[in-house]
Coordinates of C-alpha atoms and ligand atoms in Angstrom, one line a residue:
M1 CA 0.3 0.1 0.2
S2 CA 1.1 3.4 -0.8
S3 CA 1.6 6.2 1.8
T4 CA 1.7 9.0 -0.5
P5 CA -0.9 11.4 -0.5
F6 CA -2.2 11.5 -4.1
V7 CA -4.8 13.4 -5.7
A8 CA -8.0 11.6 -5.4
A9 CA -10.4 10.8 -8.1
G10 CA -13.5 10.8 -5.7
E11 CA -16.2 8.0 -5.3
P12 CA -18.6 8.3 -8.4
S13 CA -21.7 8.1 -6.5
D14 CA -20.1 10.6 -3.7
L15 CA -20.1 13.1 -6.2
V16 CA -22.9 12.5 -8.1
E17 CA -24.6 13.2 -4.7
E18 CA -22.8 16.1 -4.2
V19 CA -23.6 18.0 -7.7
R20 CA -27.3 16.9 -7.5
A21 CA -27.5 18.3 -4.0
A22 CA -26.1 21.6 -4.9
F23 CA -27.9 21.7 -8.0
A24 CA -31.3 21.5 -5.9
E25 CA -30.0 24.3 -3.8
T26 CA -28.8 26.8 -6.6
Y27 CA -31.8 26.4 -9.2
G28 CA -34.7 25.0 -6.8
V29 CA -35.4 21.7 -8.6
E30 CA -34.2 18.4 -9.1
P31 CA -31.6 17.8 -12.1
A32 CA -33.4 15.8 -14.9
L33 CA -29.5 13.9 -15.1
V34 CA -26.2 13.7 -14.7
T35 CA -23.3 12.7 -16.6
R36 CA -19.5 12.0 -16.0
A37 CA -16.5 12.8 -18.5
P38 CA -13.1 11.8 -17.7
G39 CA -10.0 14.0 -18.0
R40 CA -7.1 12.2 -19.9
V41 CA -3.3 11.8 -19.7
N42 CA -1.5 11.0 -23.1
L43 CA 1.1 8.2 -23.2
I44 CA 2.8 9.3 -26.1
G45 CA 2.0 11.7 -29.2
E46 CA 2.8 15.1 -28.3
H47 CA 1.3 17.9 -30.9
T48 CA 0.7 15.0 -33.3
D49 CA -3.2 15.3 -33.3
Y50 CA -3.1 18.5 -35.2
N51 CA -0.6 17.5 -37.7
R52 CA -3.3 14.6 -38.7
G53 CA -0.9 12.2 -36.8
L54 CA -1.1 9.4 -33.9
V55 CA -2.0 9.7 -30.1
L56 CA -2.3 7.2 -27.5
P57 CA -4.1 9.2 -24.7
V58 CA -5.7 7.2 -21.9
A59 CA -9.0 8.2 -19.6
L60 CA -7.9 9.4 -16.2
P61 CA -10.5 7.9 -13.1
H62 CA -10.8 11.8 -12.5
A63 CA -14.1 13.2 -14.0
T64 CA -15.9 16.3 -14.1
F65 CA -20.0 15.5 -13.3
A66 CA -22.4 18.1 -15.3
A67 CA -25.8 18.1 -14.3
V68 CA -28.7 19.7 -16.2
A69 CA -32.6 20.4 -16.4
L70 CA -34.0 21.8 -19.5
R71 CA -35.8 25.1 -18.6
D72 CA -39.2 27.0 -20.4
D73 CA -37.4 29.7 -21.3
D74 CA -34.2 30.1 -23.6
Q75 CA -32.0 31.5 -20.7
V76 CA -28.5 29.3 -19.8
R77 CA -27.2 29.1 -15.9
I78 CA -23.9 27.8 -15.6
G79 CA -22.5 27.2 -12.3
S80 CA -19.3 25.0 -11.1
L81 CA -18.8 24.1 -7.5
E82 CA -14.7 24.5 -8.2
Q83 CA -15.1 28.4 -10.0
D84 CA -16.7 31.5 -8.1
E85 CA -18.2 33.1 -11.0
P86 CA -21.4 31.8 -12.5
W87 CA -22.6 32.5 -16.1
T88 CA -26.1 33.2 -17.4
G89 CA -26.9 34.4 -20.4
G90 CA -29.3 34.1 -23.5
P91 CA -28.9 32.3 -27.2
D92 CA -27.0 35.3 -28.3
A93 CA -24.3 35.6 -25.6
L94 CA -23.2 31.7 -25.5
S95 CA -20.5 32.3 -28.5
S96 CA -18.8 35.3 -26.5
A97 CA -18.6 33.7 -23.2
T98 CA -15.0 34.1 -21.5
G99 CA -13.4 32.4 -18.7
W100 CA -14.3 29.4 -17.7
A101 CA -17.7 29.2 -18.7
A102 CA -16.7 30.0 -22.5
Y103 CA -15.8 25.9 -22.4
A104 CA -19.4 25.0 -21.4
A105 CA -21.5 28.1 -22.6
G106 CA -19.4 27.5 -26.0
V107 CA -20.7 23.9 -26.2
V108 CA -24.1 24.5 -25.8
W109 CA -23.5 27.0 -28.4
A110 CA -21.5 24.3 -30.8
L111 CA -24.6 21.6 -30.2
G112 CA -27.3 24.6 -31.7
E113 CA -24.6 25.2 -34.4
A114 CA -24.9 21.2 -35.1
G115 CA -28.6 21.6 -35.2
I116 CA -29.4 20.3 -31.7
P117 CA -32.4 21.9 -30.8
V118 CA -31.4 23.1 -27.6
P119 CA -33.7 25.1 -25.3
G120 CA -32.8 27.1 -22.4
V121 CA -30.9 25.1 -19.5
D122 CA -29.5 25.3 -16.1
L123 CA -26.0 23.4 -15.4
L124 CA -23.9 22.5 -12.7
V125 CA -20.8 21.0 -12.9
H126 CA -18.6 19.6 -10.2
G127 CA -15.2 17.4 -10.8
T128 CA -11.6 16.6 -9.6
V129 CA -9.9 17.1 -12.8
P130 CA -6.8 19.1 -11.6
L131 CA -7.2 22.5 -13.2
G132 CA -4.4 23.9 -15.6
A133 CA -2.3 21.0 -14.8
G134 CA -2.6 19.6 -18.5
L135 CA -4.7 16.8 -18.0
S136 CA -7.8 18.1 -19.8
S137 CA -10.3 19.8 -17.5
S138 CA -11.3 21.9 -20.3
A139 CA -12.2 18.5 -22.5
A140 CA -13.6 16.9 -19.0
L141 CA -16.1 19.9 -18.6
E142 CA -16.8 20.5 -22.5
C143 CA -17.8 16.9 -22.9
S144 CA -19.6 16.5 -19.6
V145 CA -22.1 19.2 -20.7
A146 CA -22.1 18.0 -24.4
L147 CA -23.6 14.5 -23.4
A148 CA -25.7 16.0 -20.4
V149 CA -27.5 18.6 -22.4
C150 CA -28.1 16.2 -25.7
A151 CA -29.3 13.4 -23.1
A152 CA -31.6 16.0 -21.2
V153 CA -33.1 17.0 -24.9
G154 CA -33.6 13.4 -25.6
V155 CA -31.6 13.5 -28.9
P156 CA -29.4 9.9 -30.0
V157 CA -26.6 10.4 -28.8
D158 CA -24.0 10.6 -31.6
R159 CA -20.3 10.8 -30.1
Q160 CA -19.0 12.0 -33.4
L161 CA -21.1 14.9 -33.2
L162 CA -20.5 15.7 -29.5
I163 CA -16.4 15.2 -30.1
D164 CA -16.7 17.9 -32.8
A165 CA -19.2 20.4 -31.0
C166 CA -16.6 20.4 -28.0
I167 CA -14.0 21.0 -30.3
R168 CA -15.5 23.8 -31.6
A169 CA -16.2 25.3 -28.6
E170 CA -12.6 25.1 -27.3
T171 CA -11.3 26.5 -30.6
E172 CA -13.7 29.0 -31.4
V173 CA -15.5 30.6 -28.1
A174 CA -12.6 29.5 -25.9
G175 CA -10.0 30.8 -28.5
A176 CA -7.7 27.6 -27.7
P177 CA -6.5 26.5 -31.0
T178 CA -6.1 23.1 -30.2
G179 CA -6.3 19.4 -32.3
G180 CA -9.3 17.4 -30.7
M181 CA -7.1 14.7 -28.7
D182 CA -9.1 15.2 -25.5
Q183 CA -12.5 15.7 -26.6
T184 CA -12.0 12.0 -28.5
V185 CA -10.6 10.3 -25.5
S186 CA -12.9 11.6 -23.2
L187 CA -15.5 10.2 -25.5
R188 CA -14.4 7.2 -26.6
A189 CA -12.0 5.7 -24.0
S190 CA -12.3 2.3 -22.7
S191 CA -11.3 1.4 -19.3
G192 CA -8.2 -0.5 -18.8
A193 CA -7.0 0.6 -22.2
A194 CA -5.2 3.5 -23.8
L195 CA -7.0 4.5 -27.0
L196 CA -5.1 4.6 -30.1
I197 CA -6.1 7.9 -32.4
D198 CA -5.5 8.2 -36.1
F199 CA -5.9 12.0 -37.1
D200 CA -5.7 11.2 -40.5
E201 CA -8.0 8.4 -40.8
G202 CA -10.7 9.6 -38.2
T203 CA -10.3 6.5 -36.5
S204 CA -9.7 5.1 -33.1
E205 CA -9.2 1.9 -31.6
P206 CA -8.6 0.4 -28.0
V207 CA -5.1 -0.8 -26.9
A208 CA -5.1 -3.1 -24.2
L209 CA -2.7 -1.7 -20.9
P210 CA -2.5 -4.5 -18.5
L211 CA -0.7 -2.4 -15.8
E212 CA -1.7 -4.4 -13.0
E213 CA -0.6 -7.3 -14.3
A214 CA 2.9 -5.9 -15.4
G215 CA 3.1 -4.7 -11.7
L216 CA 3.4 -1.5 -12.8
A217 CA 1.4 1.9 -11.9
L218 CA 1.1 5.4 -14.3
L219 CA 2.2 8.1 -11.9
V220 CA 1.3 11.4 -12.9
T221 CA 3.0 14.5 -11.7
D222 CA 1.7 17.9 -11.7
T223 CA 4.4 20.6 -11.4
R224 CA 1.9 23.3 -10.6
V225 CA 3.5 25.2 -13.4
K226 CA 0.4 26.6 -14.7
H227 CA -0.2 26.2 -18.5
A228 CA -2.7 27.6 -20.5
L229 CA -3.5 26.8 -24.0
V230 CA -4.6 30.3 -25.0
D231 CA -1.3 31.2 -24.1
G232 CA 1.2 31.9 -27.5
G233 CA 3.3 29.2 -26.9
Y234 CA 1.1 26.3 -28.1
A235 CA 0.1 28.5 -31.1
E236 CA 3.6 28.9 -32.2
R237 CA 4.1 25.6 -32.7
R238 CA 1.0 24.8 -34.6
A239 CA 2.3 27.9 -37.0
D240 CA 5.3 26.4 -37.3
C241 CA 4.2 23.0 -37.9
E242 CA 2.2 24.4 -41.0
A243 CA 4.7 26.3 -42.3
A244 CA 6.8 23.1 -42.3
A245 CA 4.0 21.1 -44.2
D246 CA 3.7 24.1 -46.5
A247 CA 7.9 24.4 -47.0
L248 CA 7.8 20.5 -47.9
G249 CA 4.6 20.9 -50.4
V250 CA 2.7 18.5 -48.1
P251 CA -1.1 18.6 -47.1
S252 CA 0.3 18.1 -43.3
L253 CA 3.5 16.6 -41.9
R254 CA 1.6 13.6 -41.5
Q255 CA 2.9 12.8 -45.0
A256 CA 6.4 14.0 -44.2
T257 CA 9.3 11.8 -44.0
L258 CA 12.1 12.2 -41.8
S259 CA 15.1 12.5 -44.7
S260 CA 12.9 15.0 -46.0
V261 CA 12.5 17.0 -43.2
S262 CA 16.4 16.8 -42.8
A263 CA 17.3 18.3 -45.4
M264 CA 15.0 22.0 -44.4
T265 CA 17.0 25.0 -43.9
D266 CA 15.3 26.8 -41.3
D267 CA 16.4 25.6 -37.8
R268 CA 13.5 25.7 -35.9
V269 CA 11.1 24.7 -38.3
R270 CA 13.1 21.7 -39.2
R271 CA 13.4 21.0 -35.3
R272 CA 9.8 21.7 -34.7
A273 CA 9.4 19.1 -38.0
T274 CA 11.6 16.4 -36.8
H275 CA 9.5 16.1 -33.6
I276 CA 6.5 15.8 -34.9
V277 CA 7.6 13.1 -37.6
T278 CA 9.5 10.9 -35.0
E279 CA 6.8 11.3 -32.6
I280 CA 4.3 9.8 -34.8
E281 CA 6.7 7.4 -35.5
R282 CA 7.3 6.7 -31.8
V283 CA 3.4 6.1 -31.0
R284 CA 3.7 3.1 -33.6
E285 CA 6.3 1.7 -31.7
T286 CA 4.4 2.1 -28.4
V287 CA 1.7 0.0 -29.7
T288 CA 4.1 -2.7 -30.9
A289 CA 5.9 -2.9 -27.7
L290 CA 2.6 -2.7 -25.7
A291 CA 1.4 -5.9 -27.7
A292 CA 4.7 -7.7 -26.6
Q293 CA 4.3 -6.7 -23.0
D294 CA 7.8 -4.9 -23.6
W295 CA 8.0 -2.6 -21.1
D296 CA 11.7 -1.6 -21.3
E297 CA 11.1 -0.6 -24.7
V298 CA 8.3 1.4 -23.9
G299 CA 10.3 3.3 -21.3
R300 CA 13.3 3.6 -23.6
I301 CA 10.4 5.3 -26.3
F302 CA 9.1 7.6 -23.4
R303 CA 12.6 8.5 -22.7
A304 CA 13.4 9.4 -26.1
S305 CA 10.0 11.2 -26.6
H306 CA 10.8 13.6 -23.7
A307 CA 14.3 14.7 -25.1
S308 CA 12.3 15.2 -28.4
M309 CA 10.1 17.6 -27.0
R310 CA 12.4 19.3 -24.6
D311 CA 15.0 19.8 -27.2
D312 CA 13.3 20.1 -30.7
F313 CA 10.0 20.9 -30.2
E314 CA 10.9 23.3 -26.9
I315 CA 7.5 22.9 -24.9
S316 CA 9.4 21.1 -21.9
C317 CA 10.4 23.7 -18.9
A318 CA 12.9 23.3 -15.8
E319 CA 9.9 21.3 -13.5
L320 CA 9.3 18.8 -15.7
D321 CA 12.5 18.2 -16.8
V322 CA 13.6 17.5 -13.0
A323 CA 10.3 15.3 -12.7
V324 CA 11.2 12.9 -15.4
A325 CA 15.2 12.8 -14.9
T326 CA 14.4 12.1 -11.5
A327 CA 11.5 9.6 -11.6
V328 CA 14.0 7.6 -14.0
E329 CA 17.0 7.8 -11.5
A330 CA 14.4 6.5 -8.9
G331 CA 13.4 3.4 -10.7
A332 CA 10.7 4.4 -13.2
V333 CA 10.8 2.2 -16.5
G334 CA 10.5 5.5 -18.4
A335 CA 9.1 8.9 -17.9
R336 CA 8.1 12.1 -20.2
M337 CA 6.3 15.4 -20.1
T338 CA 2.7 14.8 -21.1
G339 CA 0.2 17.6 -22.9
G340 CA 0.6 20.5 -24.6
G341 CA 3.6 21.5 -22.6
F342 CA 5.1 25.0 -20.7
G343 CA 4.1 23.4 -17.5
G344 CA 1.3 21.0 -16.5
S345 CA 2.5 16.9 -15.9
S346 CA 4.8 14.5 -16.5
I347 CA 4.1 10.6 -16.7
A348 CA 6.1 8.0 -15.6
L349 CA 5.8 4.0 -16.3
V350 CA 6.9 2.9 -12.2
P351 CA 7.0 -0.4 -10.6
V352 CA 4.8 -0.8 -7.9
D353 CA 6.5 -1.1 -5.4
R354 CA 9.0 2.0 -6.4
V355 CA 5.9 4.3 -6.5
D356 CA 6.3 5.8 -3.1
A357 CA 10.3 6.1 -3.7
V358 CA 9.5 7.8 -7.0
V359 CA 7.4 10.4 -5.4
R360 CA 9.5 11.1 -2.7
A361 CA 12.6 11.6 -4.7
I362 CA 10.5 14.0 -7.1
D363 CA 9.4 16.0 -3.6
V364 CA 13.1 16.2 -2.7
A365 CA 14.4 17.2 -6.0
F366 CA 11.6 20.3 -6.5
V367 CA 12.7 21.5 -3.3
A368 CA 16.4 21.4 -3.8
A369 CA 15.8 23.0 -7.2
G370 CA 13.8 25.5 -5.4
F371 CA 10.5 24.8 -7.2
G372 CA 7.0 25.0 -5.2
P373 CA 5.6 21.5 -4.3
P374 CA 4.2 19.5 -7.3
A375 CA 1.4 17.4 -6.7
H376 CA 0.8 13.5 -7.2
L377 CA -1.8 11.3 -9.0
L378 CA -2.6 7.7 -10.2
A379 CA -3.5 7.0 -13.7
S380 CA -5.4 3.8 -13.9
P381 CA -7.1 3.8 -17.3
G382 CA -11.0 4.4 -16.4
P383 CA -14.0 4.9 -19.1
A384 CA -15.4 7.2 -21.5
A385 CA -18.0 10.1 -20.7
E386 CA -21.5 8.3 -19.5
L387 CA -24.6 8.7 -18.2
V388 CA -24.5 8.5 -14.4
W389 CA -27.8 9.3 -12.9
P390 CA -30.6 8.1 -13.1
A391 CA -28.3 4.7 -13.2
P392 CA -29.0 3.8 -17.0
Ligands
GLA1 C1 -3.2 19.7 -25.8 C2 -4.1 19.9 -26.8 C3 -4.0 19.1 -27.1 C4 -2.9 18.0 -28.0 C5 -2.1 17.9 -26.7 C6 -0.4 18.4 -27.2 O1 -3.4 19.1 -24.8 O2 -5.6 20.4 -26.3 O3 -5.3 19.0 -28.8 O4 -2.3 18.9 -29.2 O5 -2.1 19.2 -26.1 O6 -0.5 16.8 -27.5

């Protein structure tokens, strides 16, 4: 048994009760239903989604719960137990919502744009996905709201339509030019598995991740360095990738080869493209290594991925580098930064009996480096977004 105080995912039944009670208190009525949508951590395939590449994320056990009731008018009210400011507005205000509420109001707007007849709704959300940690609290919020609103309206749930609406909310209303991995895994994951998503083919399939059988845990370390995808670095990387594809005369870096990239003359753009082309290959290699249960090979690929993000894509930071290097020194099979970068979280594959030692080593290394304390959580791959109350 571990003695480390991990960030808890919470008991789903407790979270449902909490959000139902808070909904009744806030709006004076019972919600019609409650949904749950998970955050995610990406095993490998970073910044490859918007390059039509491959990614391999898992759904976290940490999730956002959304309670909803339809209204008789067209007003939308959105509250959160984790945020101070509720949001209220009519249909015309949805697409100009700002701050955290943009992710929820944006979804209501995008569902309307997709032809779902959405009336006014009251929404209340509550969850355990750490905010600003690179673990897709925004996708969890979007997907829980999208599923809740669709289910309350009574239209058949088309998961691809929900994914597309959530992506529109994030890119067009919240203004984060992200690539679609987070929403796809939140709505399509399966328990005990990672999800291999191919953004060129538009397909996804589960890839078994028998961590327990292998005696391994997936340790996520939140550096607490806040990352925000609406800040400039993410969009700059995206622009560099588009410039690289243009220079190579290919529709996206998915179609580029390493030899053509190596011949590029702009040093920065060449290094960005090198990361993408090699990272897509590393996703393939990881899937092969997982099928063979070759965990040492998975660890080697993780370490190569981290070096590529640190040196070529330049999205790591001192805290992430320390977390990754220390995890490996203290016994992790492999570790890498995960998510958009510029802060956020790292992941490490750690033998179960080394987890406490790895956590302690990272904590000590952070103190020694003068960083603030990190937070840790265990990522056992959980299920996709679902209706949780009334019991389906
Ligand atoms: C963020 C984005 C994703 C993806 C990752 C990097 O999480 O939301 O679309 O681009 O960064 O892999």
